[in-house]
Coordinates of C-alpha atoms in Angstrom, one line a residue:
M16 CA -35.4 52.7 -21.3
K17 CA -35.4 49.9 -23.7
M18 CA -33.5 46.7 -22.7
S19 CA -31.1 45.3 -25.3
P20 CA -32.0 41.8 -26.6
E21 CA -28.7 40.4 -25.3
R22 CA -29.3 41.6 -21.8
K23 CA -32.9 40.5 -21.8
G24 CA -31.9 37.0 -23.0
A25 CA -29.3 36.7 -20.3
E26 CA -31.8 37.7 -17.6
D27 CA -34.3 35.2 -19.0
K28 CA -31.7 32.5 -18.9
E29 CA -30.8 33.3 -15.3
E30 CA -34.4 33.3 -14.3
G31 CA -34.9 29.9 -16.0
S32 CA -31.9 28.5 -14.1
R33 CA -33.3 29.7 -10.8
M34 CA -36.7 28.1 -11.5
A35 CA -35.1 24.8 -12.5
S36 CA -33.0 24.8 -9.4
A37 CA -36.0 25.4 -7.3
A38 CA -37.8 22.5 -9.0
L39 CA -35.0 20.0 -8.1
P40 CA -35.4 18.1 -4.8
E41 CA -32.9 18.7 -2.0
P42 CA -30.1 16.2 -2.1
E43 CA -30.1 13.6 0.7
A44 CA -27.6 14.0 3.4
V45 CA -24.6 11.8 3.0
H46 CA -23.0 10.6 6.2
P47 CA -19.3 11.1 6.4
R48 CA -17.0 8.0 6.5
N49 CA -16.9 6.5 10.0
K50 CA -13.2 6.2 11.0
G51 CA -14.3 4.1 14.0
N52 CA -15.9 1.5 11.7
F53 CA -12.6 1.3 9.7
K54 CA -10.7 0.6 12.9
Y55 CA -13.2 -2.1 13.8
A56 CA -12.9 -3.8 10.4
F57 CA -9.1 -3.3 10.6
T58 CA -9.0 -5.1 14.0
C59 CA -11.2 -8.0 12.7
A60 CA -9.0 -8.4 9.6
L61 CA -5.8 -8.3 11.8
C62 CA -7.0 -11.0 14.1
A63 CA -8.2 -13.3 11.4
S64 CA -5.1 -12.8 9.2
M65 CA -2.9 -13.8 12.1
A66 CA -4.0 -17.4 11.4
T67 CA -1.7 -17.4 8.4
I68 CA 1.3 -16.8 10.6
V69 CA 1.4 -20.5 11.3
L70 CA 2.1 -21.3 7.6
G71 CA 4.8 -18.6 7.5
Y72 CA 6.5 -19.8 10.7
D73 CA 6.5 -23.4 9.5
V74 CA 8.1 -22.5 6.1
G75 CA 10.7 -20.2 7.7
V76 CA 11.7 -22.4 10.6
M77 CA 12.0 -25.6 8.5
S78 CA 14.5 -23.9 6.2
G79 CA 17.0 -23.8 9.1
A80 CA 15.7 -26.6 11.3
S81 CA 16.2 -29.0 8.4
L82 CA 20.0 -28.6 8.6
Y83 CA 19.9 -29.9 12.2
I84 CA 17.2 -32.5 11.7
K85 CA 19.3 -34.2 8.9
R86 CA 22.4 -34.3 11.1
D87 CA 20.5 -35.5 14.3
L88 CA 18.2 -38.1 12.7
Q89 CA 20.7 -39.1 10.0
I90 CA 18.1 -38.9 7.2
T91 CA 18.7 -38.8 3.4
D92 CA 18.0 -36.0 1.0
V93 CA 14.9 -37.8 -0.3
Q94 CA 13.5 -38.1 3.2
L95 CA 14.3 -34.4 3.8
E96 CA 12.5 -33.4 0.6
I97 CA 9.4 -35.4 1.6
M98 CA 9.5 -33.9 5.1
M99 CA 9.8 -30.4 3.7
G100 CA 7.1 -30.7 1.0
I101 CA 4.6 -33.1 2.5
L102 CA 3.0 -30.4 4.7
S103 CA 1.6 -28.8 1.5
V104 CA -0.1 -32.1 0.6
Y105 CA -1.6 -32.3 4.1
A106 CA -2.7 -28.7 3.8
L107 CA -4.6 -29.7 0.8
I108 CA -6.8 -32.0 3.0
G109 CA -7.0 -29.2 5.6
S110 CA -8.3 -26.6 3.1
F111 CA -11.2 -28.8 2.0
L112 CA -12.1 -29.7 5.6
G113 CA -11.8 -26.0 6.4
A114 CA -14.2 -25.1 3.6
R115 CA -16.8 -27.5 4.9
T116 CA -16.3 -26.4 8.5
S117 CA -16.5 -22.7 7.7
D118 CA -19.8 -23.2 5.8
W119 CA -21.1 -25.3 8.7
V120 CA -20.1 -23.6 11.9
G121 CA -18.9 -20.2 10.6
R122 CA -15.7 -18.5 9.6
R123 CA -14.8 -17.4 13.1
V124 CA -15.0 -20.8 14.8
T125 CA -13.0 -22.3 11.9
V126 CA -10.1 -19.9 12.7
V127 CA -10.1 -21.3 16.3
F128 CA -10.0 -24.9 14.9
A129 CA -7.0 -23.9 12.7
A130 CA -5.1 -22.5 15.7
A131 CA -5.9 -25.5 17.9
I132 CA -4.8 -28.0 15.3
F133 CA -1.5 -26.2 14.5
T134 CA -0.7 -25.9 18.2
T135 CA -1.1 -29.7 18.6
G136 CA 1.1 -30.3 15.5
S137 CA 3.8 -28.0 16.8
L138 CA 4.0 -29.8 20.1
L139 CA 4.1 -33.2 18.4
M140 CA 7.1 -32.1 16.3
G141 CA 8.8 -30.5 19.2
F142 CA 8.6 -33.7 21.2
A143 CA 9.4 -36.0 18.3
V144 CA 11.8 -38.8 19.1
N145 CA 12.3 -40.1 15.6
Y146 CA 11.5 -39.4 11.9
A147 CA 8.1 -41.3 12.1
M148 CA 6.8 -39.2 15.0
L149 CA 8.1 -36.0 13.3
M150 CA 6.1 -36.9 10.2
V151 CA 3.0 -37.4 12.3
G152 CA 3.5 -33.9 13.7
R153 CA 3.9 -32.7 10.1
F154 CA 0.5 -34.3 9.2
V155 CA -1.3 -32.5 12.1
T156 CA 0.4 -29.2 11.4
G157 CA -0.5 -29.5 7.7
I158 CA -4.2 -29.9 8.5
G159 CA -4.0 -26.8 10.6
V160 CA -2.2 -24.8 7.9
G161 CA -4.9 -25.9 5.4
Y162 CA -7.6 -24.6 7.7
A163 CA -5.8 -21.3 8.2
I164 CA -4.9 -20.5 4.5
M165 CA -8.5 -21.2 3.5
V166 CA -10.5 -19.3 6.1
A167 CA -8.4 -16.2 6.9
P168 CA -8.6 -14.5 3.5
V169 CA -12.3 -15.4 3.0
Y170 CA -13.3 -14.0 6.4
T171 CA -11.2 -10.8 5.9
A172 CA -12.7 -10.2 2.4
E173 CA -16.2 -10.7 3.7
V174 CA -15.9 -8.4 6.6
S175 CA -14.0 -5.6 4.8
P176 CA -15.6 -2.5 3.1
A177 CA -14.9 -2.3 -0.6
S178 CA -12.8 0.8 -0.2
A179 CA -10.2 -1.0 1.9
R180 CA -10.7 -4.6 0.9
G181 CA -7.3 -5.0 -0.9
F182 CA -5.5 -3.4 2.0
L183 CA -7.2 -5.5 4.7
T184 CA -7.2 -8.8 2.7
S185 CA -3.4 -8.5 2.1
F186 CA -2.9 -8.9 5.8
T187 CA -3.0 -12.6 5.3
E188 CA 0.2 -12.4 3.2
V189 CA 1.7 -9.9 5.6
F190 CA 1.4 -12.4 8.5
I191 CA 2.7 -15.2 6.3
N192 CA 5.9 -13.1 5.8
V193 CA 6.0 -12.1 9.5
G194 CA 5.8 -15.8 10.3
I195 CA 8.6 -16.6 7.9
L196 CA 10.7 -13.9 9.5
L197 CA 10.0 -15.3 13.0
G198 CA 11.0 -18.7 11.8
Y199 CA 14.3 -17.4 10.5
V200 CA 14.9 -15.5 13.8
S201 CA 14.0 -18.7 15.7
N202 CA 16.6 -20.6 13.6
Y203 CA 19.3 -18.0 14.4
A204 CA 18.4 -17.8 18.1
F205 CA 18.3 -21.5 18.9
A206 CA 21.0 -22.7 16.5
R207 CA 23.6 -22.6 19.4
L208 CA 21.7 -25.1 21.5
P209 CA 22.8 -28.8 21.6
L210 CA 22.0 -30.6 18.3
H211 CA 19.3 -32.8 19.8
L212 CA 17.5 -29.7 21.3
S213 CA 18.0 -27.0 18.7
W214 CA 15.5 -28.1 16.0
R215 CA 13.0 -29.4 18.6
V216 CA 12.8 -26.0 20.3
M217 CA 12.6 -24.3 16.9
L218 CA 9.6 -26.4 16.0
G219 CA 7.9 -26.6 19.3
I220 CA 7.8 -22.9 20.1
G221 CA 5.5 -22.5 17.1
A222 CA 2.7 -23.5 19.4
V223 CA 2.8 -20.2 21.3
P224 CA 1.5 -17.8 18.6
S225 CA -1.2 -20.2 17.5
A226 CA -2.4 -20.7 21.1
L227 CA -2.6 -16.9 21.6
L228 CA -4.6 -16.6 18.3
A229 CA -7.2 -19.1 19.5
L230 CA -7.9 -16.8 22.5
M231 CA -8.0 -13.6 20.4
V232 CA -10.5 -14.8 17.9
F233 CA -13.4 -15.0 20.4
G234 CA -13.5 -11.2 20.3
M235 CA -14.2 -11.1 16.6
P236 CA -17.7 -11.0 15.0
E237 CA -18.9 -13.6 12.6
S238 CA -18.7 -12.9 8.8
P239 CA -21.9 -10.9 7.7
R240 CA -22.1 -12.9 4.5
W241 CA -22.1 -16.2 6.4
L242 CA -24.8 -14.9 8.7
V243 CA -26.9 -14.0 5.7
M244 CA -26.4 -17.5 4.2
K245 CA -27.9 -18.8 7.5
G246 CA -30.8 -16.3 7.4
R247 CA -29.6 -14.3 10.4
L248 CA -30.2 -10.9 8.9
A249 CA -30.4 -8.9 12.1
D250 CA -26.9 -10.2 13.2
A251 CA -25.5 -9.5 9.7
R252 CA -27.0 -6.0 9.8
A253 CA -25.3 -5.3 13.1
V254 CA -21.9 -6.4 11.8
L255 CA -22.2 -4.4 8.6
A256 CA -23.1 -1.3 10.6
K257 CA -19.8 -1.7 12.4
T258 CA -17.6 -2.5 9.4
S259 CA -19.0 -0.2 6.6
D260 CA -17.7 3.3 5.8
T261 CA -21.2 4.8 5.9
P262 CA -24.7 3.7 7.0
E263 CA -25.7 3.9 3.3
E264 CA -23.0 1.5 2.4
A265 CA -24.1 -0.9 5.1
V266 CA -27.6 -1.0 3.7
E267 CA -26.3 -1.4 0.1
R268 CA -23.9 -4.2 1.2
L269 CA -26.8 -6.1 2.9
D270 CA -29.0 -5.8 -0.2
Q271 CA -26.2 -7.1 -2.4
I272 CA -25.4 -10.0 -0.1
K273 CA -29.1 -10.9 0.2
A274 CA -29.4 -10.9 -3.6
A275 CA -26.3 -13.2 -3.9
A276 CA -27.8 -15.5 -1.2
G277 CA -31.1 -15.7 -3.1
I278 CA -33.1 -13.7 -0.5
P279 CA -35.7 -11.3 -2.0
R280 CA -35.1 -7.7 -1.1
E281 CA -38.5 -7.2 0.4
L282 CA -37.9 -9.9 3.1
D283 CA -36.3 -7.7 5.7
G284 CA -37.0 -9.3 9.1
D285 CA -34.6 -10.5 11.8
V286 CA -34.4 -14.1 10.7
V287 CA -35.2 -15.7 7.3
V288 CA -35.7 -19.4 7.2
M289 CA -33.6 -20.3 4.2
P290 CA -35.0 -22.8 1.7
K291 CA -33.2 -26.0 1.2
T292 CA -32.0 -26.6 -2.4
K293 CA -33.0 -29.8 -4.1
G294 CA -30.5 -32.5 -3.5
G295 CA -28.7 -30.5 -0.8
Q296 CA -26.9 -27.2 -0.8
E297 CA -23.5 -28.8 -0.9
K298 CA -24.3 -30.8 -4.1
Q299 CA -25.6 -27.6 -5.7
V300 CA -22.4 -25.7 -4.9
W301 CA -20.2 -28.5 -6.4
K302 CA -22.5 -28.6 -9.5
E303 CA -22.3 -24.9 -10.0
L304 CA -18.6 -24.6 -9.6
I305 CA -17.2 -27.9 -10.9
F306 CA -19.5 -30.3 -12.7
S307 CA -21.7 -27.9 -14.6
P308 CA -20.3 -24.4 -14.5
T309 CA -21.4 -21.5 -16.7
P310 CA -18.7 -20.0 -19.0
A311 CA -18.4 -17.0 -16.6
M312 CA -17.9 -19.4 -13.6
R313 CA -15.4 -21.4 -15.6
R314 CA -13.4 -18.3 -16.3
I315 CA -13.5 -17.3 -12.6
L316 CA -12.2 -20.7 -11.6
L317 CA -9.5 -20.6 -14.3
A318 CA -8.3 -17.2 -13.1
A319 CA -8.2 -18.3 -9.4
L320 CA -6.4 -21.6 -10.1
G321 CA -4.0 -19.9 -12.5
I322 CA -2.9 -17.3 -10.0
H323 CA -2.4 -19.9 -7.3
F324 CA -0.5 -22.2 -9.6
F325 CA 2.0 -19.5 -10.9
Q326 CA 2.6 -18.2 -7.4
Q327 CA 4.2 -21.5 -6.4
A328 CA 5.4 -22.8 -9.8
T329 CA 7.8 -19.8 -10.2
G330 CA 10.0 -21.2 -7.4
S331 CA 9.1 -19.1 -4.3
D332 CA 9.2 -22.1 -2.0
S333 CA 12.5 -23.2 -3.4
V334 CA 14.0 -19.9 -2.5
V335 CA 12.4 -19.7 1.0
L336 CA 12.5 -23.3 2.1
Y337 CA 16.0 -24.0 0.8
S338 CA 17.5 -20.6 1.2
P339 CA 20.5 -21.9 3.3
R340 CA 21.3 -24.3 0.5
V341 CA 20.9 -21.7 -2.2
F342 CA 23.1 -19.2 -0.3
Q343 CA 25.6 -22.1 0.2
S344 CA 25.6 -22.8 -3.5
A345 CA 26.2 -19.1 -4.1
G346 CA 29.5 -19.3 -2.0
I347 CA 28.4 -18.4 1.5
T348 CA 29.7 -20.8 4.2
G349 CA 29.2 -21.4 7.9
D350 CA 25.8 -21.9 9.7
N351 CA 25.9 -18.4 11.3
H352 CA 26.5 -16.7 7.9
L353 CA 23.9 -18.8 6.2
L354 CA 21.2 -18.2 8.8
G355 CA 22.1 -14.5 8.9
A356 CA 21.7 -14.2 5.2
T357 CA 18.4 -16.0 5.5
C358 CA 17.2 -13.5 8.1
A359 CA 18.2 -10.6 5.8
M360 CA 16.0 -12.2 3.1
G361 CA 13.1 -12.4 5.6
V362 CA 13.4 -8.8 6.5
M363 CA 13.3 -7.8 2.8
K364 CA 10.2 -9.9 2.3
T365 CA 8.4 -8.4 5.3
L366 CA 9.3 -4.8 4.3
F367 CA 8.1 -5.1 0.7
I368 CA 4.9 -6.9 1.7
L369 CA 4.1 -3.8 3.8
V370 CA 4.6 -1.6 0.6
A371 CA 2.2 -3.8 -1.3
T372 CA -0.4 -3.6 1.5
F373 CA -0.6 0.2 1.2
Q374 CA -0.6 0.2 -2.6
L375 CA -3.2 -2.5 -3.4
D376 CA -6.2 -0.1 -3.2
R377 CA -4.3 2.8 -4.8
V378 CA -2.5 1.3 -7.7
G379 CA -4.8 -1.7 -8.3
R380 CA -4.3 -5.5 -8.5
R381 CA -3.4 -5.8 -12.1
P382 CA -0.5 -3.3 -12.4
L383 CA 1.2 -4.7 -9.2
L384 CA 0.7 -8.3 -10.4
L385 CA 2.3 -7.7 -13.9
T386 CA 5.2 -5.6 -12.4
S387 CA 5.9 -8.2 -9.8
T388 CA 6.0 -11.1 -12.2
A389 CA 8.2 -9.3 -14.7
G390 CA 10.6 -8.4 -11.9
M391 CA 10.7 -12.0 -10.6
L392 CA 11.4 -13.2 -14.2
A393 CA 14.5 -10.9 -14.4
C394 CA 15.7 -11.9 -11.0
L395 CA 15.3 -15.7 -11.7
I396 CA 17.4 -15.2 -14.9
G397 CA 20.1 -13.3 -12.8
L398 CA 20.1 -16.0 -10.1
G399 CA 20.3 -18.8 -12.6
T400 CA 23.2 -17.1 -14.3
G401 CA 25.1 -16.4 -11.0
L402 CA 24.6 -20.0 -9.7
T403 CA 25.7 -21.5 -13.0
V404 CA 28.9 -19.4 -13.0
V405 CA 29.6 -20.3 -9.3
G406 CA 29.0 -23.9 -10.0
R407 CA 31.5 -24.0 -12.9
H408 CA 34.2 -22.6 -10.7
P409 CA 34.0 -24.8 -7.5
D410 CA 37.6 -24.2 -6.5
A411 CA 37.6 -20.4 -6.9
K412 CA 35.4 -17.6 -5.7
V413 CA 33.9 -15.4 -8.4
P414 CA 32.9 -12.2 -6.5
W415 CA 30.6 -10.7 -9.2
A416 CA 28.7 -14.0 -9.5
I417 CA 28.3 -14.3 -5.7
G418 CA 27.1 -10.7 -5.6
L419 CA 24.7 -11.3 -8.5
C420 CA 23.2 -14.3 -6.6
I421 CA 22.7 -12.4 -3.4
V422 CA 21.2 -9.3 -5.1
S423 CA 19.0 -11.6 -7.3
I424 CA 17.6 -13.5 -4.3
L425 CA 16.9 -10.3 -2.3
A426 CA 15.3 -8.6 -5.3
Y427 CA 13.3 -11.8 -6.2
V428 CA 11.6 -12.0 -2.7
S429 CA 11.0 -8.2 -2.9
F430 CA 9.2 -8.4 -6.3
F431 CA 7.3 -11.5 -5.1
S432 CA 6.1 -9.6 -2.0
I433 CA 4.8 -6.5 -3.8
G434 CA 2.5 -8.4 -6.1
L435 CA 2.2 -12.2 -6.7
G436 CA 2.6 -13.0 -3.0
P437 CA -0.2 -10.9 -1.4
L438 CA -2.4 -10.7 -4.5
T439 CA -3.0 -14.4 -4.8
S440 CA -5.2 -14.6 -1.6
V441 CA -6.6 -11.1 -2.2
Y442 CA -7.8 -11.9 -5.7
T443 CA -9.1 -15.4 -5.0
S444 CA -11.2 -14.2 -2.0
E445 CA -12.8 -11.5 -4.3
V446 CA -13.7 -13.2 -7.5
F447 CA -16.0 -16.1 -6.4
P448 CA -19.7 -15.5 -5.8
L449 CA -20.9 -15.8 -2.3
R450 CA -22.6 -19.2 -2.6
V451 CA -19.4 -20.9 -3.9
R452 CA -16.8 -18.7 -2.2
A453 CA -15.7 -21.1 0.5
L454 CA -15.4 -24.1 -2.0
G455 CA -13.8 -21.8 -4.6
F456 CA -11.1 -20.6 -2.3
A457 CA -10.5 -24.1 -1.0
L458 CA -9.9 -25.3 -4.6
G459 CA -7.5 -22.4 -5.1
A460 CA -5.7 -23.1 -1.9
S461 CA -5.5 -26.8 -2.9
C462 CA -3.9 -26.0 -6.2
N463 CA -1.5 -23.7 -4.4
R464 CA -0.5 -26.5 -1.9
V465 CA -0.2 -29.2 -4.6
T466 CA 2.0 -27.0 -6.7
S467 CA 4.0 -26.1 -3.6
A468 CA 4.5 -29.7 -2.7
A469 CA 5.6 -30.6 -6.2
V470 CA 8.2 -27.8 -6.2
S471 CA 9.5 -28.3 -2.6
M472 CA 9.7 -32.1 -2.9
S473 CA 11.5 -32.0 -6.2
F474 CA 14.0 -29.1 -5.8
L475 CA 16.9 -31.1 -4.5
S476 CA 16.4 -33.9 -7.1
L477 CA 15.9 -31.3 -9.8
S478 CA 19.0 -29.4 -8.9
K479 CA 21.0 -32.7 -9.1
A480 CA 19.5 -33.5 -12.5
I481 CA 19.8 -30.1 -14.3
T482 CA 22.0 -28.2 -11.8
I483 CA 20.8 -25.6 -9.3
G484 CA 21.2 -22.8 -11.8
G485 CA 19.2 -24.7 -14.4
S486 CA 16.4 -25.1 -11.9
F487 CA 16.0 -21.3 -11.6
F488 CA 16.2 -20.9 -15.4
L489 CA 13.2 -23.4 -15.5
Y490 CA 11.3 -21.3 -13.0
A491 CA 12.1 -18.2 -15.1
G492 CA 10.4 -19.9 -18.1
I493 CA 7.3 -20.6 -16.0
A494 CA 7.3 -16.9 -14.8
A495 CA 7.2 -15.8 -18.4
I496 CA 4.2 -18.0 -19.1
G497 CA 2.6 -16.7 -15.9
W498 CA 3.0 -13.0 -17.0
I499 CA 1.2 -13.8 -20.3
F500 CA -1.6 -15.6 -18.4
F501 CA -2.1 -12.6 -16.0
F502 CA -2.1 -10.1 -18.8
T503 CA -4.8 -12.2 -20.7
F504 CA -7.1 -13.5 -17.9
I505 CA -6.9 -11.3 -14.9
P506 CA -9.2 -8.2 -14.9
E507 CA -8.9 -5.3 -12.4
T508 CA -11.2 -5.6 -9.3
R509 CA -10.1 -2.6 -7.2
G510 CA -12.9 -0.8 -5.5
L511 CA -15.7 -3.0 -6.6
P512 CA -18.2 -4.6 -4.2
L513 CA -17.7 -8.4 -4.0
E514 CA -21.2 -9.0 -5.5
E515 CA -20.3 -6.9 -8.6
I516 CA -17.0 -8.5 -9.5
G517 CA -18.6 -11.5 -11.2
K518 CA -19.7 -9.1 -14.0
L519 CA -16.1 -8.6 -15.0
F520 CA -16.1 -12.3 -16.0
G521 CA -19.4 -12.1 -17.9
M522 CA -21.8 -13.0 -15.1
T523 CA -25.3 -11.5 -15.2
D524 CA -28.1 -10.9 -12.7
T525 CA -30.4 -13.4 -14.5
A526 CA -29.5 -16.3 -12.2
V527 CA -29.9 -14.2 -9.1
E528 CA -33.3 -12.9 -10.2
A529 CA -34.5 -16.4 -11.0
Q530 CA -33.3 -17.6 -7.6
D531 CA -35.2 -14.7 -5.9
T532 CA -38.4 -15.7 -7.7
A533 CA -38.1 -19.2 -6.5
T534 CA -37.3 -18.2 -3.0
K535 CA -40.2 -15.8 -2.5
D536 CA -42.7 -18.7 -1.9
K537 CA -40.4 -20.6 0.4
A538 CA -38.6 -18.1 2.6
K539 CA -40.3 -17.1 5.8
V540 CA -39.5 -14.3 8.2
G541 CA -39.4 -14.7 11.9
E542 CA -38.8 -12.2 14.6
M543 CA -36.3 -12.8 17.5
N544 CA -37.2 -11.4 20.9

């Protein structure tokens, strides 16, 4: 029986498909994601991020404690502004010291330093007998805060797998908000103590969480990227094996980190003796990032500094630090009512930061950032309008204006917490290449603290000059400029390995390849017994 041409062609095609399939190699087995590894990375990120609770607690507790400090020590508004904002200036010093310390002794030990310094500062403030001693305590506390805000996000980003890096790195902002809420609760809880004790207990009790943190950190591993920078490949390999989703990812991450550190891929021993760069590694880092950056590095630095600047310049510290005064201007009276309203604001901030934590790796950085800034802009306009109306009717209550102020404040902190709040540290810890990451994050944190100091130390004076409502209209204008900046300069980084993010800003592999070539003749491999 003769076969039809169509049937014969179909059988030939099927036979050809079988032969092609047989010629293909068997796919390699892919290991499933290790949930135990994620839990380990989760625990490491959790412990490290707790360092930032010290900043949150100080910001939160000072908002209420300042009311009692002013009454007890009989200080002026100018002295109060300086006391409130000077911590950010001191944190600037701490962030640079933290960058050098973390590159020298490691990220983990630097977290211990941060906790120890903050504990000392809290005790000094708690036992302060006058304004001068209180300011000494503020100085020590500020150094500890600078260490914490620099090292915690860097460590968390370096230990996290790419699939959950946004989620885990956002823990730093979560704990800042937890600290703020604890500070508000502390205000409310100790406000009924005698005047000379209330603010001292509020400040001194901040030593407790930081002391506990110093003990917890010893159970954490060192950052694998820092270990590679020091040539300790075996230790780095062990940490990556515990924190990566799959064994394949652990190998891939190690290769990427080695390339970023200038270690040729074929050098795969336990220890690599890292070559010293001409003129010293520290000078090379400063040259690469500050004095002679490439266009791509300049764009990375601009993006990092910009996001830190706009986070603070949009008035977040004015709302948080001076919340009792803002609520008082909105028509709420009485210490209990003021501190209660402040606690409600802290709860809103904490709840919405948790929303952001679970959405960063699903929605992405850019959509959350743009939505957050647009929402903050609308809320600042609403708050400025409400405060202006209330201010023009000092002898009469305007219910709708009071309601607008309260809703605007709660909505403002909510929008801040779903985007601009957590994304600042997440994004900055991602975009810088390994060799300049610590210094880059320190520069970002420094910009953040300088801007915070300028805002917090000028708010009372600014409010007297252009009214409190006018101050928030000014912040609204800055938020509008910030939205344009984010839309123009901030690319999406969700799901990318840290070593690949530089390509979004125009970086190429040429520099790394050249560094590899130069390293081959200098790097040596040693085996540890």
